Amino acid sequence: NKLTAKTGGPRQVVSPSMAQVAEPGASCIGVDPSGADNPKYCYGWLKAFKTATLALDCTDFQGKTTNCWDVIDAIQIHAYARTAAEVKEKIKGYETVFQEDFDGTNGRKKKTLWLTEV
């Protein structure tokens, strides 16, 4: 796998970035947001991404075979909001939905939250 072929300094894998809330909404189930009449926002799609990648095999940078979710080191989010309270609320939502990832419990690799845009 090409991710593990690179040599050199420290490497980390970052999740796809989420701009919406963490809690899943019904609009994501079986819906392609690129469709003309489909909803454009898939609330909580990162949780569905986690579910799908837990079922896939990947190799981490140390050469260990694991699931593709647990090669991820950081969960990145965007928090487009008008107030600090709204940003904090969004972060708390991610802490709740991905608690086992941030704690490194239930067999999950411990991850950090990366707030990439505010």
N, CA, C and O atoms as a Tinker XYZ file with bonds, in Angstrom:
   472  protein
     1  N      0.850000   -1.169000    0.000000    73     2
     2  CA     0.000000    0.000000    0.000000    64     1     3
     3  C      0.891000    1.226000    0.000000    63     2     4     5
     4  O      1.885000    1.279000    0.725000    81     3
     5  N      0.542000    2.200000   -0.803000    73     3     6
     6  CA     1.402000    3.359000   -1.029000    64     5     7
     7  C      1.540000    4.262000    0.193000    63     6     8     9
     8  O      2.532000    4.981000    0.311000    81     7
     9  N      0.571000    4.240000    1.100000    73     7    10
    10  CA     0.695000    5.069000    2.300000    64     9    11
    11  C      1.882000    4.648000    3.148000    63    10    12    13
    12  O      2.561000    5.493000    3.732000    81    11
    13  N      2.134000    3.348000    3.221000    73    11    14
    14  CA     3.210000    2.868000    4.078000    64    13    15
    15  C      4.542000    2.772000    3.351000    63    14    16    17
    16  O      5.553000    2.446000    3.973000    81    15
    17  N      4.571000    3.048000    2.051000    73    15    18
    18  CA     5.810000    2.934000    1.284000    64    17    19
    19  C      6.745000    4.120000    1.501000    63    18    20    21
    20  O      7.952000    3.992000    1.294000    81    19
    21  N      6.217000    5.266000    1.911000    73    19    22
    22  CA     7.036000    6.461000    2.095000    64    21    23
    23  C      7.960000    6.298000    3.301000    63    22    24    25
    24  O      7.561000    5.767000    4.337000    81    23
    25  N      9.185000    6.758000    3.154000    73    23    26
    26  CA    10.125000    6.730000    4.271000    64    25    27
    27  C     10.437000    8.157000    4.680000    63    26    28    29
    28  O     10.220000    9.086000    3.901000    81    27
    29  N     10.933000    8.341000    5.866000    73    27    30
    30  CA    11.287000    9.680000    6.315000    64    29    31
    31  C     10.725000    9.961000    7.694000    63    30    32    33
    32  O     10.590000    9.062000    8.524000    81    31
    33  N     10.398000   11.237000    7.926000    73    31    34
    34  CA     9.949000   11.715000    9.226000    64    33    35
    35  C      8.608000   11.169000    9.670000    63    34    36    37
    36  O      8.051000   10.262000    9.054000    81    35
    37  N      8.102000   11.739000   10.751000    73    35    38
    38  CA     6.839000   11.266000   11.309000    64    37    39
    39  C      5.694000   11.407000   10.316000    63    38    40    41
    40  O      5.606000   12.389000    9.579000    81    39
    41  N      4.829000   10.419000   10.312000    73    39    42
    42  CA     3.689000   10.423000    9.416000    64    41    43
    43  C      2.426000   10.156000   10.209000    63    42    44    45
    44  O      2.441000    9.395000   11.176000    81    43
    45  N      1.346000   10.774000    9.806000    73    43    46
    46  CA     0.055000   10.538000   10.422000    64    45    47
    47  C     -1.015000   10.495000    9.344000    63    46    48    49
    48  O     -0.890000   11.114000    8.287000    81    47
    49  N     -2.057000    9.756000    9.639000    73    47    50
    50  CA    -3.204000    9.690000    8.751000    64    49    51
    51  C     -4.320000   10.499000    9.400000    63    50    52    53
    52  O     -4.623000   10.328000   10.581000    81    51
    53  N     -4.923000   11.377000    8.617000    73    51    54
    54  CA    -5.990000   12.246000    9.101000    64    53    55
    55  C     -7.286000   11.837000    8.405000    63    54    56    57
    56  O     -7.286000   11.513000    7.217000    81    55
    57  N     -8.375000   11.854000    9.145000    73    55    58
    58  CA    -9.675000   11.501000    8.578000    64    57    59
    59  C    -10.102000   12.502000    7.514000    63    58    60    61
    60  O     -9.568000   13.609000    7.445000    81    59
    61  N    -11.069000   12.110000    6.680000    73    59    62
    62  CA   -11.702000   13.128000    5.839000    64    61    63
    63  C    -12.316000   14.187000    6.753000    63    62    64    65
    64  O    -12.703000   13.872000    7.879000    81    63
    65  N    -12.410000   15.407000    6.304000    73    63    66
    66  CA   -12.887000   16.475000    7.170000    64    65    67
    67  C    -14.398000   16.632000    7.103000    63    66    68    69
    68  O    -15.003000   16.570000    6.032000    81    67
    69  N    -14.981000   16.833000    8.251000    73    67    70
    70  CA   -16.418000   16.991000    8.428000    64    69    71
    71  C    -16.727000   18.449000    8.700000    63    70    72    73
    72  O    -16.083000   19.068000    9.547000    81    71
    73  N    -17.705000   19.014000    7.992000    73    71    74
    74  CA   -18.120000   20.383000    8.263000    64    73    75
    75  C    -19.486000   20.435000    8.943000    63    74    76    77
    76  O    -19.858000   21.455000    9.524000    81    75
    77  N    -20.218000   19.351000    8.870000    73    75    78
    78  CA   -21.550000   19.299000    9.475000    64    77    79
    79  C    -21.452000   18.702000   10.884000    63    78    80    81
    80  O    -20.361000   18.393000   11.364000    81    79
    81  N    -22.592000   18.549000   11.526000    73    79    82
    82  CA   -22.624000   17.980000   12.873000    64    81    83
    83  C    -22.230000   16.512000   12.849000    63    82    84    85
    84  O    -22.304000   15.861000   11.807000    81    83
    85  N    -21.812000   15.992000   13.994000    73    83    86
    86  CA   -21.341000   14.619000   14.088000    64    85    87
    87  C    -22.470000   13.599000   14.125000    63    86    88    89
    88  O    -22.327000   12.492000   13.607000    81    87
    89  N    -23.575000   13.964000   14.728000    73    87    90
    90  CA   -24.689000   13.020000   14.894000    64    89    91
    91  C    -25.340000   12.745000   13.544000    63    90    92    93
    92  O    -25.738000   13.675000   12.843000    81    91
    93  N    -25.450000   11.453000   13.174000    73    91    94
    94  CA   -26.038000   11.115000   11.874000    64    93    95
    95  C    -27.492000   11.562000   11.745000    63    94    96    97
    96  O    -28.238000   11.602000   12.723000    81    95
    97  N    -27.869000   11.894000   10.526000    73    95    98
    98  CA   -29.246000   12.233000   10.197000    64    97    99
    99  C    -29.765000   11.263000    9.157000    63    98   100   101
   100  O    -28.979000   10.619000    8.462000    81    99
   101  N    -31.051000   11.151000    9.043000    73    99   102
   102  CA   -31.676000   10.208000    8.114000    64   101   103
   103  C    -31.311000   10.496000    6.663000    63   102   104   105
   104  O    -31.380000    9.595000    5.827000    81   103
   105  N    -30.926000   11.725000    6.344000    73   103   106
   106  CA   -30.668000   12.087000    4.952000    64   105   107
   107  C    -29.485000   11.347000    4.335000    63   106   108   109
   108  O    -29.368000   11.314000    3.110000    81   107
   109  N    -28.608000   10.755000    5.134000    73   107   110
   110  CA   -27.439000   10.056000    4.588000    64   109   111
   111  C    -27.724000    8.624000    4.177000    63   110   112   113
   112  O    -26.968000    8.053000    3.391000    81   111
   113  N    -28.751000    8.050000    4.666000    73   111   114
   114  CA   -28.997000    6.628000    4.449000    64   113   115
   115  C    -29.456000    6.382000    3.015000    63   114   116   117
   116  O    -30.578000    6.723000    2.639000    81   115
   117  N    -28.565000    5.780000    2.220000    73   115   118
   118  CA   -28.873000    5.447000    0.843000    64   117   119
   119  C    -29.049000    6.640000   -0.083000    63   118   120   121
   120  O    -29.651000    6.502000   -1.147000    81   119
   121  N    -28.549000    7.785000    0.286000    73   119   122
   122  CA   -28.730000    8.999000   -0.514000    64   121   123
   123  C    -27.384000    9.470000   -1.050000    63   122   124   125
   124  O    -26.413000    9.583000   -0.302000    81   123
   125  N    -27.336000    9.739000   -2.330000    73   123   126
   126  CA   -26.154000   10.323000   -2.948000    64   125   127
   127  C    -26.363000   11.832000   -3.003000    63   126   128   129
   128  O    -27.206000   12.300000   -3.769000    81   127
   129  N    -25.610000   12.619000   -2.200000    73   127   130
   130  CA   -25.838000   14.063000   -2.171000    64   129   131
   131  C    -25.527000   14.768000   -3.491000    63   130   132   133
   132  O    -25.900000   15.928000   -3.668000    81   131
   133  N    -24.855000   14.093000   -4.414000    73   131   134
   134  CA   -24.568000   14.731000   -5.696000    64   133   135
   135  C    -25.754000   14.647000   -6.651000    63   134   136   137
   136  O    -25.744000   15.290000   -7.701000    81   135
   137  N    -26.787000   13.857000   -6.299000    73   135   138
   138  CA   -27.984000   13.763000   -7.136000    64   137   139
   139  C    -28.743000   15.078000   -7.166000    63   138   140   141
   140  O    -28.779000   15.804000   -6.173000    81   139
   141  N    -29.343000   15.380000   -8.293000    73   139   142
   142  CA   -29.987000   16.680000   -8.516000    64   141   143
   143  C    -31.038000   17.022000   -7.466000    63   142   144   145
   144  O    -31.075000   18.162000   -7.003000    81   143
   145  N    -31.878000   16.095000   -7.078000    73   143   146
   146  CA   -32.968000   16.390000   -6.136000    64   145   147
   147  C    -32.694000   15.880000   -4.727000    63   146   148   149
   148  O    -33.579000   15.927000   -3.873000    81   147
   149  N    -31.496000   15.400000   -4.473000    73   147   150
   150  CA   -31.165000   14.844000   -3.160000    64   149   151
   151  C    -30.686000   15.926000   -2.195000    63   150   152   153
   152  O    -30.192000   16.971000   -2.618000    81   151
   153  N    -30.837000   15.665000   -0.896000    73   151   154
   154  CA   -30.309000   16.624000    0.093000    64   153   155
   155  C    -28.807000   16.815000   -0.111000    63   154   156   157
   156  O    -28.098000   15.863000   -0.437000    81   155
   157  N    -28.332000   18.020000    0.077000    73   155   158
   158  CA   -26.915000   18.332000   -0.146000    64   157   159
   159  C    -26.055000   18.116000    1.088000    63   158   160   161
   160  O    -24.830000   18.066000    0.980000    81   159
   161  N    -26.666000   17.989000    2.249000    73   159   162
   162  CA   -25.914000   17.794000    3.480000    64   161   163
   163  C    -26.211000   16.430000    4.058000    63   162   164   165
   164  O    -27.369000   16.068000    4.263000    81   163
   165  N    -25.163000   15.677000    4.320000    73   163   166
   166  CA   -25.293000   14.362000    4.952000    64   165   167
   167  C    -24.754000   14.485000    6.368000    63   166   168   169
   168  O    -23.568000   14.279000    6.626000    81   167
   169  N    -25.644000   14.820000    7.262000    73   167   170
   170  CA   -25.239000   15.002000    8.659000    64   169   171
   171  C    -24.708000   13.693000    9.221000    63   170   172   173
   172  O    -25.337000   12.642000    9.092000    81   171
   173  N    -23.544000   13.774000    9.844000    73   171   174
   174  CA   -22.967000   12.612000   10.506000    64   173   175
   175  C    -22.356000   11.566000    9.596000    63   174   176   177
   176  O    -22.190000   10.421000   10.016000    81   175
   177  N    -22.015000   11.917000    8.368000    73   175   178
   178  CA   -21.481000   10.912000    7.444000    64   177   179
   179  C    -20.169000   10.308000    7.927000    63   178   180   181
   180  O    -19.827000    9.195000    7.526000    81   179
   181  N    -19.425000   11.013000    8.778000    73   179   182
   182  CA   -18.153000   10.458000    9.240000    64   181   183
   183  C    -18.371000    9.208000   10.094000    63   182   184   185
   184  O    -17.526000    8.313000   10.102000    81   183
   185  N    -19.479000    9.137000   10.803000    73   183   186
   186  CA   -19.790000    7.931000   11.578000    64   185   187
   187  C    -20.039000    6.754000   10.637000    63   186   188   189
   188  O    -19.613000    5.635000   10.923000    81   187
   189  N    -20.724000    6.996000    9.520000    73   187   190
   190  CA   -20.937000    5.943000    8.524000    64   189   191
   191  C    -19.606000    5.547000    7.878000    63   190   192   193
   192  O    -19.379000    4.372000    7.590000    81   191
   193  N    -18.736000    6.521000    7.652000    73   191   194
   194  CA   -17.401000    6.246000    7.122000    64   193   195
   195  C    -16.633000    5.345000    8.093000    63   194   196   197
   196  O    -15.957000    4.407000    7.670000    81   195
   197  N    -16.739000    5.631000    9.386000    73   195   198
   198  CA   -16.088000    4.803000   10.400000    64   197   199
   199  C    -16.589000    3.373000   10.317000    63   198   200   201
   200  O    -15.796000    2.431000   10.305000    81   199
   201  N    -17.902000    3.209000   10.261000    73   199   202
   202  CA   -18.489000    1.867000   10.192000    64   201   203
   203  C    -17.965000    1.103000    8.984000    63   202   204   205
   204  O    -17.611000   -0.071000    9.092000    81   203
   205  N    -17.915000    1.767000    7.838000    73   203   206
   206  CA   -17.443000    1.108000    6.614000    64   205   207
   207  C    -15.963000    0.761000    6.695000    63   206   208   209
   208  O    -15.566000   -0.332000    6.290000    81   207
   209  N    -15.138000    1.671000    7.211000    73   207   210
   210  CA   -13.695000    1.423000    7.241000    64   209   211
   211  C    -13.278000    0.442000    8.329000    63   210   212   213
   212  O    -12.206000   -0.157000    8.243000    81   211
   213  N    -14.112000    0.270000    9.353000    73   211   214
   214  CA   -13.821000   -0.765000   10.358000    64   213   215
   215  C    -13.843000   -2.158000    9.736000    63   214   216   217
   216  O    -13.205000   -3.079000   10.246000    81   215
   217  N    -14.570000   -2.309000    8.645000    73   215   218
   218  CA   -14.700000   -3.610000    7.986000    64   217   219
   219  C    -13.628000   -3.851000    6.915000    63   218   220   221
   220  O    -13.613000   -4.907000    6.283000    81   219
   221  N    -12.740000   -2.883000    6.712000    73   219   222
   222  CA   -11.701000   -3.002000    5.686000    64   221   223
   223  C    -10.336000   -3.186000    6.329000    63   222   224   225
   224  O    -10.060000   -2.628000    7.391000    81   223
   225  N     -9.481000   -3.974000    5.679000    73   223   226
   226  CA    -8.126000   -4.202000    6.171000    64   225   227
   227  C     -7.161000   -3.180000    5.579000    63   226   228   229
   228  O     -7.188000   -2.904000    4.380000    81   227
   229  N     -6.308000   -2.622000    6.436000    73   227   230
   230  CA    -5.251000   -1.701000    6.014000    64   229   231
   231  C     -3.981000   -2.043000    6.786000    63   230   232   233
   232  O     -4.014000   -2.795000    7.760000    81   231
   233  N     -2.876000   -1.486000    6.342000    73   231   234
   234  CA    -1.601000   -1.638000    7.023000    64   233   235
   235  C     -1.179000   -0.270000    7.534000    63   234   236   237
   236  O     -1.159000    0.699000    6.775000    81   235
   237  N     -0.840000   -0.187000    8.822000    73   235   238
   238  CA    -0.423000    1.104000    9.372000    64   237   239
   239  C      1.044000    1.373000    9.045000    63   238   240   241
   240  O      1.698000    0.548000    8.407000    81   239
   241  N      1.558000    2.516000    9.477000    73   239   242
   242  CA     2.928000    2.900000    9.138000    64   241   243
   243  C      3.983000    2.026000    9.816000    63   242   244   245
   244  O      5.148000    2.049000    9.419000    81   243
   245  N      3.592000    1.262000   10.826000    73   243   246
   246  CA     4.525000    0.341000   11.464000    64   245   247
   247  C      4.483000   -1.049000   10.820000    63   246   248   249
   248  O      5.176000   -1.963000   11.268000    81   247
   249  N      3.670000   -1.207000    9.769000    73   247   250
   250  CA     3.562000   -2.481000    9.066000    64   249   251
   251  C      2.548000   -3.431000    9.676000    63   250   252   253
   252  O      2.450000   -4.580000    9.244000    81   251
   253  N      1.796000   -2.986000   10.663000    73   251   254
   254  CA     0.799000   -3.823000   11.335000    64   253   255
   255  C     -0.520000   -3.777000   10.559000    63   254   256   257
   256  O     -0.995000   -2.706000   10.181000    81   255
   257  N     -1.099000   -4.951000   10.332000    73   255   258
   258  CA    -2.399000   -5.018000    9.681000    64   257   259
   259  C     -3.479000   -4.736000   10.712000    63   258   260   261
   260  O     -3.489000   -5.317000   11.797000    81   259
   261  N     -4.370000   -3.851000   10.365000    73   259   262
   262  CA    -5.476000   -3.464000   11.235000    64   261   263
   263  C     -6.648000   -3.095000   10.341000    63   262   264   265
   264  O     -6.580000   -3.278000    9.125000    81   263
   265  N     -7.700000   -2.587000   10.915000    73   263   266
   266  CA    -8.800000   -2.087000   10.092000    64   265   267
   267  C     -8.435000   -0.682000    9.597000    63   266   268   269
   268  O     -7.552000   -0.030000   10.154000    81   267
   269  N     -9.114000   -0.231000    8.562000    73   267   270
   270  CA    -8.752000    1.056000    7.949000    64   269   271
   271  C     -9.144000    2.262000    8.805000    63   270   272   273
   272  O     -8.599000    3.346000    8.599000    81   271
   273  N    -10.059000    2.112000    9.749000    73   271   274
   274  CA   -10.389000    3.221000   10.652000    64   273   275
   275  C     -9.255000    3.449000   11.637000    63   274   276   277
   276  O     -8.915000    4.592000   11.943000    81   275
   277  N     -8.674000    2.378000   12.130000    73   275   278
   278  CA    -7.655000    2.518000   13.173000    64   277   279
   279  C     -6.266000    2.855000   12.655000    63   278   280   281
   280  O     -5.320000    2.907000   13.441000    81   279
   281  N     -6.114000    3.085000   11.353000    73   279   282
   282  CA    -4.860000    3.680000   10.875000    64   281   283
   283  C     -4.920000    5.199000   11.008000    63   282   284   285
   284  O     -3.900000    5.879000   10.903000    81   283
   285  N     -6.117000    5.724000   11.241000    73   283   286
   286  CA    -6.308000    7.171000   11.366000    64   285   287
   287  C     -5.816000    7.652000   12.726000    63   286   288   289
   288  O     -6.131000    7.058000   13.757000    81   287
   289  N     -5.043000    8.729000   12.719000    73   287   290
   290  CA    -4.487000    9.303000   13.944000    64   289   291
   291  C     -5.296000   10.486000   14.462000    63   290   292   293
   292  O     -5.325000   10.739000   15.666000    81   291
   293  N     -5.953000   11.209000   13.561000    73   291   294
   294  CA    -6.678000   12.419000   13.962000    64   293   295
   295  C     -7.990000   12.520000   13.194000    63   294   296   297
   296  O     -8.062000   12.218000   12.003000    81   295
   297  N     -9.019000   12.950000   13.907000    73   295   298
   298  CA   -10.308000   13.242000   13.286000    64   297   299
   299  C    -10.357000   14.754000   13.117000    63   298   300   301
   300  O    -10.317000   15.506000   14.090000    81   299
   301  N    -10.444000   15.183000   11.860000    73   299   302
   302  CA   -10.445000   16.620000   11.605000    64   301   303
   303  C    -11.862000   17.102000   11.320000    63   302   304   305
   304  O    -12.654000   16.418000   10.671000    81   303
   305  N    -12.158000   18.297000   11.821000    73   303   306
   306  CA   -13.463000   18.901000   11.565000    64   305   307
   307  C    -13.291000   20.382000   11.243000    63   306   308   309
   308  O    -12.296000   21.008000   11.609000    81   307
   309  N    -14.273000   20.913000   10.560000    73   307   310
   310  CA   -14.402000   22.350000   10.342000    64   309   311
   311  C    -15.548000   22.807000   11.236000    63   310   312   313
   312  O    -16.549000   22.101000   11.353000    81   311
   313  N    -15.429000   23.946000   11.856000    73   311   314
   314  CA   -16.497000   24.471000   12.706000    64   313   315
   315  C    -16.887000   25.860000   12.223000    63   314   316   317
   316  O    -16.498000   26.872000   12.807000    81   315
   317  N    -17.655000   25.886000   11.154000    73   315   318
   318  CA   -18.134000   27.166000   10.641000    64   317   319
   319  C    -19.283000   27.606000   11.540000    63   318   320   321
   320  O    -20.351000   26.994000   11.532000    81   319
   321  N    -19.069000   28.649000   12.302000    73   319   322
   322  CA   -20.067000   29.109000   13.263000    64   321   323
   323  C    -19.900000   30.606000   13.479000    63   322   324   325
   324  O    -18.895000   31.201000   13.090000    81   323
   325  N    -20.891000   31.189000   14.098000    73   323   326
   326  CA   -20.857000   32.633000   14.350000    64   325   327
   327  C    -20.386000   32.970000   15.757000    63   326   328   329
   328  O    -19.981000   34.102000   16.023000    81   327
   329  N    -20.436000   31.988000   16.666000    73   327   330
   330  CA   -20.049000   32.268000   18.052000    64   329   331
   331  C    -19.149000   31.155000   18.582000    63   330   332   333
   332  O    -19.137000   30.039000   18.063000    81   331
   333  N    -18.404000   31.489000   19.620000    73   331   334
   334  CA   -17.557000   30.491000   20.280000    64   333   335
   335  C    -18.417000   29.382000   20.872000    63   334   336   337
   336  O    -18.018000   28.218000   20.865000    81   335
   337  N    -19.592000   29.733000   21.385000    73   335   338
   338  CA   -20.492000   28.727000   21.966000    64   337   339
   339  C    -20.908000   27.694000   20.920000    63   338   340   341
   340  O    -21.013000   26.507000   21.229000    81   339
   341  N    -21.145000   28.139000   19.687000    73   339   342
   342  CA   -21.521000   27.204000   18.613000    64   341   343
   343  C    -20.358000   26.280000   18.254000    63   342   344   345
   344  O    -20.567000   25.099000   17.978000    81   343
   345  N    -19.138000   26.812000   18.258000    73   343   346
   346  CA   -17.958000   25.984000   17.987000    64   345   347
   347  C    -17.804000   24.933000   19.084000    63   346   348   349
   348  O    -17.562000   23.760000   18.798000    81   347
   349  N    -17.945000   25.358000   20.341000    73   347   350
   350  CA   -17.826000   24.417000   21.457000    64   349   351
   351  C    -18.899000   23.345000   21.391000    63   350   352   353
   352  O    -18.631000   22.183000   21.694000    81   351
   353  N    -20.111000   23.720000   20.999000    73   351   354
   354  CA   -21.200000   22.749000   20.879000    64   353   355
   355  C    -20.877000   21.701000   19.816000    63   354   356   357
   356  O    -21.135000   20.513000   20.008000    81   355
   357  N    -20.321000   22.142000   18.710000    73   355   358
   358  CA   -19.949000   21.211000   17.646000    64   357   359
   359  C    -18.865000   20.251000   18.128000    63   358   360   361
   360  O    -18.948000   19.047000   17.887000    81   359
   361  N    -17.851000   20.780000   18.806000    73   359   362
   362  CA   -16.774000   19.941000   19.333000    64   361   363
   363  C    -17.329000   18.919000   20.313000    63   362   364   365
   364  O    -16.943000   17.751000   20.272000    81   363
   365  N    -18.227000   19.341000   21.190000    73   363   366
   366  CA   -18.834000   18.408000   22.155000    64   365   367
   367  C    -19.601000   17.305000   21.441000    63   366   368   369
   368  O    -19.590000   16.157000   21.886000    81   367
   369  N    -20.261000   17.637000   20.348000    73   367   370
   370  CA   -20.967000   16.622000   19.564000    64   369   371
   371  C    -20.020000   15.557000   19.040000    63   370   372   373
   372  O    -20.338000   14.369000   19.075000    81   371
   373  N    -18.856000   15.978000   18.554000    73   371   374
   374  CA   -17.854000   15.020000   18.078000    64   373   375
   375  C    -17.274000   14.209000   19.228000    63   374   376   377
   376  O    -17.027000   13.013000   19.078000    81   375
   377  N    -17.057000   14.840000   20.363000    73   375   378
   378  CA   -16.568000   14.107000   21.538000    64   377   379
   379  C    -17.545000   13.009000   21.927000    63   378   380   381
   380  O    -17.124000   11.921000   22.319000    81   379
   381  N    -18.838000   13.274000   21.826000    73   379   382
   382  CA   -19.851000   12.282000   22.176000    64   381   383
   383  C    -19.888000   11.140000   21.169000    63   382   384   385
   384  O    -19.841000    9.974000   21.559000    81   383
   385  N    -19.971000   11.458000   19.884000    73   383   386
   386  CA   -20.110000   10.438000   18.849000    64   385   387
   387  C    -18.851000    9.579000   18.720000    63   386   388   389
   388  O    -18.945000    8.377000   18.471000    81   387
   389  N    -17.678000   10.185000   18.888000    73   387   390
   390  CA   -16.415000    9.460000   18.702000    64   389   391
   391  C    -15.655000    9.282000   20.016000    63   390   392   393
   392  O    -14.424000    9.241000   20.012000    81   391
   393  N    -16.357000    9.176000   21.122000    73   391   394
   394  CA   -15.742000    9.075000   22.451000    64   393   395
   395  C    -14.740000    7.933000   22.541000    63   394   396   397
   396  O    -13.638000    8.117000   23.057000    81   395
   397  N    -15.110000    6.751000   22.042000    73   395   398
   398  CA   -14.196000    5.613000   22.150000    64   397   399
   399  C    -12.914000    5.847000   21.353000    63   398   400   401
   400  O    -11.863000    5.311000   21.703000    81   399
   401  N    -12.991000    6.628000   20.305000    73   399   402
   402  CA   -11.793000    6.935000   19.515000    64   401   403
   403  C    -10.884000    7.915000   20.250000    63   402   404   405
   404  O     -9.665000    7.748000   20.252000    81   403
   405  N    -11.471000    8.936000   20.873000    73   403   406
   406  CA   -10.661000    9.906000   21.604000    64   405   407
   407  C    -10.091000    9.318000   22.889000    63   406   408   409
   408  O     -9.038000    9.752000   23.357000    81   407
   409  N    -10.782000    8.329000   23.464000    73   407   410
   410  CA   -10.298000    7.664000   24.674000    64   409   411
   411  C     -9.391000    6.475000   24.364000    63   410   412   413
   412  O     -8.625000    6.039000   25.224000    81   411
   413  N     -9.471000    5.947000   23.142000    73   411   414
   414  CA    -8.707000    4.745000   22.794000    64   413   415
   415  C     -9.258000    3.511000   23.480000    63   414   416   417
   416  O     -8.496000    2.628000   23.873000    81   415
   417  N    -10.582000    3.438000   23.630000    73   415   418
   418  CA   -11.216000    2.292000   24.296000    64   417   419
   419  C    -11.931000    1.404000   23.280000    63   418   420   421
   420  O    -12.057000    1.751000   22.106000    81   419
   421  N    -12.398000    0.244000   23.761000    73   419   422
   422  CA   -13.133000   -0.723000   22.927000    64   421   423
   423  C    -12.333000   -1.170000   21.710000    63   422   424   425
   424  O    -12.899000   -1.434000   20.649000    81   423
   425  N    -11.016000   -1.255000   21.868000    73   423   426
   426  CA   -10.153000   -1.714000   20.787000    64   425   427
   427  C     -9.802000   -0.654000   19.761000    63   426   428   429
   428  O     -9.117000   -0.949000   18.782000    81   427
   429  N    -10.255000    0.564000   19.964000    73   427   430
   430  CA    -9.967000    1.635000   19.006000    64   429   431
   431  C     -8.604000    2.263000   19.285000    63   430   432   433
   432  O     -8.192000    2.402000   20.437000    81   431
   433  N     -7.913000    2.638000   18.208000    73   431   434
   434  CA    -6.679000    3.402000   18.328000    64   433   435
   435  C     -7.045000    4.806000   18.801000    63   434   436   437
   436  O     -7.992000    5.406000   18.294000    81   435
   437  N     -6.302000    5.324000   19.764000    73   435   438
   438  CA    -6.584000    6.659000   20.295000    64   437   439
   439  C     -6.309000    7.716000   19.232000    63   438   440   441
   440  O     -5.263000    7.721000   18.584000    81   439
   441  N     -7.277000    8.606000   19.077000    73   439   442
   442  CA    -7.186000    9.666000   18.086000    64   441   443
   443  C     -7.300000   11.023000   18.768000    63   442   444   445
   444  O     -7.801000   11.141000   19.887000    81   443
   445  N     -6.824000   12.040000   18.063000    73   443   446
   446  CA    -6.996000   13.411000   18.536000    64   445   447
   447  C     -7.992000   14.123000   17.630000    63   446   448   449
   448  O     -8.191000   13.740000   16.477000    81   447
   449  N     -8.605000   15.152000   18.166000    73   447   450
   450  CA    -9.512000   15.984000   17.374000    64   449   451
   451  C     -8.698000   17.140000   16.809000    63   450   452   453
   452  O     -7.966000   17.809000   17.538000    81   451
   453  N     -8.826000   17.366000   15.537000    73   451   454
   454  CA    -8.102000   18.429000   14.862000    64   453   455
   455  C     -9.125000   19.402000   14.290000    63   454   456   457
   456  O     -9.822000   19.084000   13.327000    81   455
   457  N     -9.212000   20.581000   14.884000    73   455   458
   458  CA   -10.099000   21.628000   14.415000    64   457   459
   459  C     -9.344000   22.395000   13.340000    63   458   460   461
   460  O     -8.452000   23.186000   13.647000    81   459
   461  N     -9.699000   22.164000   12.080000    73   459   462
   462  CA    -8.907000   22.683000   10.968000    64   461   463
   463  C     -9.367000   24.035000   10.455000    63   462   464   465
   464  O     -8.557000   24.792000    9.920000    81   463
   465  N    -10.638000   24.357000   10.601000    73   463   466
   466  CA   -11.146000   25.656000   10.148000    64   465   467
   467  C    -12.225000   26.131000   11.090000    63   466   468   469
   468  O    -13.067000   25.348000   11.529000    81   467
   469  N    -12.201000   27.410000   11.401000    73   467   470
   470  CA   -13.231000   28.007000   12.263000    64   469   471
   471  C    -13.750000   29.242000   11.564000    63   470   472
   472  O    -14.628000   29.925000   12.089000    81   471
